[in-house]
Short mmCIF file of C-alpha atoms in Angstrom, two decimals:
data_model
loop_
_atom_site.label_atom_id
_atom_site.label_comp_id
_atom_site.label_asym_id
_atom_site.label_seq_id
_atom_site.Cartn_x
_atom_site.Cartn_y
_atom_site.Cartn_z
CA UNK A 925 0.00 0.00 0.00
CA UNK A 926 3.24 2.80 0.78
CA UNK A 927 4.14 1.76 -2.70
CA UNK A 928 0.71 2.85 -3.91
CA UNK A 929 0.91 5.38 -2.39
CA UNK A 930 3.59 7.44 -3.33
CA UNK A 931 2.64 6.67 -6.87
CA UNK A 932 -1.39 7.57 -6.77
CA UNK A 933 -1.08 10.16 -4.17
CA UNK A 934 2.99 11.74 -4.79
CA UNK A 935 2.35 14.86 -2.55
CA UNK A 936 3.56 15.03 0.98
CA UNK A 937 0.61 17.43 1.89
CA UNK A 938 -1.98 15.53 -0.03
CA UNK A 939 -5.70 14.85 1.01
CA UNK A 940 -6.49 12.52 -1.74
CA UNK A 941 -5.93 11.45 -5.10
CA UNK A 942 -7.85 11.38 -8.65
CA UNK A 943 -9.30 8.99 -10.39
CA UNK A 944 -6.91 10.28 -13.43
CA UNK A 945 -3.79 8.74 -11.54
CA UNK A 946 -4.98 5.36 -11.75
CA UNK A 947 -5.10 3.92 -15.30
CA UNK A 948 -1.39 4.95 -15.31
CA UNK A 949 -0.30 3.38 -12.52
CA UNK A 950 -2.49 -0.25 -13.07
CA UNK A 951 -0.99 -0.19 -16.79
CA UNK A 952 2.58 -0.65 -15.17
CA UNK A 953 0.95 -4.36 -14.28
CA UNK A 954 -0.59 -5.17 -17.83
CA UNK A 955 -3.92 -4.25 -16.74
CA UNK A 956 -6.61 -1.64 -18.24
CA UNK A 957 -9.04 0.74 -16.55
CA UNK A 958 -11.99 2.27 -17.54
CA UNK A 959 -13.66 5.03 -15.23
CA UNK A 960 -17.61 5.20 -15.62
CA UNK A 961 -20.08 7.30 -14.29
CA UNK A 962 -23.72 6.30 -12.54
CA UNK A 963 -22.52 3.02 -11.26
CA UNK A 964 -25.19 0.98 -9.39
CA UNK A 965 -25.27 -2.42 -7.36
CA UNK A 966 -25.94 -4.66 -10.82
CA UNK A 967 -22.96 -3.39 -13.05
CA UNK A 968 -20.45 -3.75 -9.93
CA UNK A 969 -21.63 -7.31 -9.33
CA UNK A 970 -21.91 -8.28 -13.07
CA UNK A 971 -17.88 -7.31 -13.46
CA UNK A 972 -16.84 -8.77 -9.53
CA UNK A 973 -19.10 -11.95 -10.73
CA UNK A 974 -16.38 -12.13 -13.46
CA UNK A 975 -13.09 -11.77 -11.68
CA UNK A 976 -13.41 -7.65 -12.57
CA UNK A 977 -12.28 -5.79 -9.25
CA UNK A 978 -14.14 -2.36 -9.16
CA UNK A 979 -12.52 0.78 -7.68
CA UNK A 980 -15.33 2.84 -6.66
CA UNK A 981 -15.31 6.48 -5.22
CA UNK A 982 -18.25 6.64 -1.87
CA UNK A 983 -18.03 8.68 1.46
CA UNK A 984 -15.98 6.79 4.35
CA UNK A 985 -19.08 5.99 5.99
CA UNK A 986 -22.26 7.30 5.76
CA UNK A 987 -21.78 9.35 8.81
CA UNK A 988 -17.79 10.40 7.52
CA UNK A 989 -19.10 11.93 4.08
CA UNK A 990 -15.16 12.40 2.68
CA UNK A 991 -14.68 10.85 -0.75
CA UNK A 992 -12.73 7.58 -0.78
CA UNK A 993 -11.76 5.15 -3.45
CA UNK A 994 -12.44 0.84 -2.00
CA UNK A 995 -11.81 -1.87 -4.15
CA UNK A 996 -14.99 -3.85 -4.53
CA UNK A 997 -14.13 -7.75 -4.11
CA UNK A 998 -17.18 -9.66 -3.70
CA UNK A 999 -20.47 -9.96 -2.69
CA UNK A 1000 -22.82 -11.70 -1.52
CA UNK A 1001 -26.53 -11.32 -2.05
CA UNK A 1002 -27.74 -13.84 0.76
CA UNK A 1003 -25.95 -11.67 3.94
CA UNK A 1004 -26.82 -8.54 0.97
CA UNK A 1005 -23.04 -7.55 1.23
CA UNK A 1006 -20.37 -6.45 -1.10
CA UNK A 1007 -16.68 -7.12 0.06
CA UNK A 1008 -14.17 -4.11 -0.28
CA UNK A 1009 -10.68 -3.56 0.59
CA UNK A 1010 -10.32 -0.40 1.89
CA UNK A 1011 -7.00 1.46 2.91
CA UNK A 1012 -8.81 3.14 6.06
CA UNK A 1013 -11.31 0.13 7.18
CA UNK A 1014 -9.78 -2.76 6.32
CA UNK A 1015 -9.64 -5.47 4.14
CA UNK A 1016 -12.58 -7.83 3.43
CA UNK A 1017 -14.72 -5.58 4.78
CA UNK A 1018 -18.63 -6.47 4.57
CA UNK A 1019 -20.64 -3.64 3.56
CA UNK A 1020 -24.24 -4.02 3.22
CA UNK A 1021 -25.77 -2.93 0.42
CA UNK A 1022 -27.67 -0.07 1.46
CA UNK A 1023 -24.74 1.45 3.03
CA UNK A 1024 -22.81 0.62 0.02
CA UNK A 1025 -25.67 2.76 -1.84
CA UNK A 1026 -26.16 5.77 0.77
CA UNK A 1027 -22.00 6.19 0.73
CA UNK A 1028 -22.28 6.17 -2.84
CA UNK A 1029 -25.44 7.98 -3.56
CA UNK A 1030 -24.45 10.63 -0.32
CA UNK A 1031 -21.41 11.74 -2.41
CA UNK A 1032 -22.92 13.97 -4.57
CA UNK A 1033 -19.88 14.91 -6.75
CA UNK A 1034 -18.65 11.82 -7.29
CA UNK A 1035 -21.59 11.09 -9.66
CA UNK A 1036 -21.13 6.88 -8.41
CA UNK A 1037 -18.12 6.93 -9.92
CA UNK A 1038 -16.48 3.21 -10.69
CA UNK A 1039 -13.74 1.98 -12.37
CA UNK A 1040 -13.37 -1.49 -13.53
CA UNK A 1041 -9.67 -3.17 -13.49
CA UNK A 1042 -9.08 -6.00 -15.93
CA UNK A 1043 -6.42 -7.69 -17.92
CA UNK A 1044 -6.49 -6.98 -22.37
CA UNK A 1045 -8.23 -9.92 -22.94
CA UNK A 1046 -11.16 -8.90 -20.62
CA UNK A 1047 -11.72 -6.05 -22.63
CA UNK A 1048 -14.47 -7.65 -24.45
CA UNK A 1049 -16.57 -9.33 -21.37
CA UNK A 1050 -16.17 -5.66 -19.61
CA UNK A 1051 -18.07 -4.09 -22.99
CA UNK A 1052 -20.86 -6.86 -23.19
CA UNK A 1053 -21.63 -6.24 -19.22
CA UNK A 1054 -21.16 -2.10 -19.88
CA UNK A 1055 -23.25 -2.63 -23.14
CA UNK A 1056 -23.47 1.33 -24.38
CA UNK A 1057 -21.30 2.55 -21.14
CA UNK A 1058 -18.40 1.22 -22.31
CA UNK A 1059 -17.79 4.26 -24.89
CA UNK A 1060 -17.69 7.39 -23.08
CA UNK A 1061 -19.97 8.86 -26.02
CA UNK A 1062 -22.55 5.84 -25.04
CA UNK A 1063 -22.00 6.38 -21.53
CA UNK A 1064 -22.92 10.18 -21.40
CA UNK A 1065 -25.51 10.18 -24.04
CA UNK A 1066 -27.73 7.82 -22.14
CA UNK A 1067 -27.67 9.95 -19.26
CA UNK A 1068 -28.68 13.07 -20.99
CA UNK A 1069 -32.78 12.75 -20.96
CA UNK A 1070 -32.57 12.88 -17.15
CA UNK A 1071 -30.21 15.72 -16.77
CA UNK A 1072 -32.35 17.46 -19.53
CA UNK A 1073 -35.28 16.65 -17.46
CA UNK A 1074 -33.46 17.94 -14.43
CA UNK A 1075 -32.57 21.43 -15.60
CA UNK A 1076 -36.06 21.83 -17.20
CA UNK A 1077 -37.29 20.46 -14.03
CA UNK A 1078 -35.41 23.06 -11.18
CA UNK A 1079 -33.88 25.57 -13.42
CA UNK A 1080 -31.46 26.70 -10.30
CA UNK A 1081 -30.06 23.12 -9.44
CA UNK A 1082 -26.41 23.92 -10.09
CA UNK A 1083 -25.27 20.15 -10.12
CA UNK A 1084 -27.46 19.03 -12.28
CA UNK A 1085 -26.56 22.26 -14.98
CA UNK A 1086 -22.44 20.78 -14.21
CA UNK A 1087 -23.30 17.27 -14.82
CA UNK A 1088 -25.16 17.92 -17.87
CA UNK A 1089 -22.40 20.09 -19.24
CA UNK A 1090 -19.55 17.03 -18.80
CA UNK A 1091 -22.18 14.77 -20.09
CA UNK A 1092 -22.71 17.03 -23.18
CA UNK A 1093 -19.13 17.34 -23.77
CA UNK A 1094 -18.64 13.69 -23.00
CA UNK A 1095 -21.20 12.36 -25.78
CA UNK A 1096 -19.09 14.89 -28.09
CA UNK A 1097 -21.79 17.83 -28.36
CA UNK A 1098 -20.03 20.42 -27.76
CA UNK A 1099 -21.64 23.51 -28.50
CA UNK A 1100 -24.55 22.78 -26.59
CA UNK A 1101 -21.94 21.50 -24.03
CA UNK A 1102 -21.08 25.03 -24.21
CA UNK A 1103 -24.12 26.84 -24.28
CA UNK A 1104 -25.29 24.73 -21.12
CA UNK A 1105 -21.89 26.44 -19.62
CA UNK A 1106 -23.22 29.62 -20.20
CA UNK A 1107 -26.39 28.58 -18.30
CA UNK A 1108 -24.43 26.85 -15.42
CA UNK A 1109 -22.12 30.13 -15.12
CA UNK A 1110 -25.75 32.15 -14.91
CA UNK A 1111 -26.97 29.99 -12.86
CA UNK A 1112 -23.49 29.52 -10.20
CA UNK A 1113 -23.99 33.11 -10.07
CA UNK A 1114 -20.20 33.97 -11.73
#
């Protein structure tokens, strides 16, 4: 883990690390990454069902609400736990699953961030279980109808103007990515 360490988070003074800092670091051991957005309890136990280890980003706990990266392990839907390692907790740790969900869900920003690990030749059985999330165009463009829905829905909500604006950028539309700035800027009051 101190090797880890000094790789994913390199500053002395540092609170925490990026998800950016992983794919390089995991690629040093042959292996592949592939950070998604909107994660939920079926796509992390379709890819742990199949020897995929999922990073995910959740609060601590739901009463610590500081962002944290575990690595999902297992699960197991009779006790209704997954199984992380986590650098603060502990390893193995049993997590039922509607903690799992409020640590996720309670970490607004993190937008249930999750980030499959897998050798090359899993690259195929990671698309068929991501289906259209597996291209970051696919990924964002089937969110859009609900952020669109959001916006239209509270005009002031100023997460749900950010996340449409990655999203629109992310399915590659990118001048309504930045017109939907404009409105997030008007609406962030800056």
């Amino acid at each position: 883990q101190g090797e880890a360490r000094q790789v994913l988070r390199p500053y002395a003074d540092s609170r925490g690390m990026g998800w950016q800092v992983i794919a390089p670091y995991v690629a040093k051991f042959g292996l592949e990454t592939k950070p998604r957005i909107n994660g939920n309890d079926d796509i992390v136990k379709a890819l742990v069902a199949n020897d995929i280890p999922v990073i995910v980003l959740q609060n601590v706990s739901e009463s610590y609400r500081v962002g944290h990266y575990r690595v999902v392990q297992g699960y197991d839907d009779r006790a209704g736990v997954f199984y992380v390692d986590d650098s603060l907790l502990g390893s193995n740790l049993a997590i039922p699953y509607a903690s799992f969900d409020a640590r996720w869900d309670g970490l607004t920003y993190s937008w249930n961030r999750y980030i499959p690990i897998y050798r090359p030749d899993q690259a195929p059985l990671v698309a068929a279980i991501l289906g259209p999330d597996f291209t970051d165009v696919g990924m964002y463009s089937r969110v859009l109808p609900e952020l669109q829905a959001a916006v239209k829905d509270n005009p002031s909500d100023r997460m749900a103007w950010s996340r449409l604006v990655e999203a629109l950028a992310g399915a590659e539309r990118y001048q309504e990515a930045l017109t939907d700035y404009k409105n997030f800027l008007r609406v962030a009051g800056e």
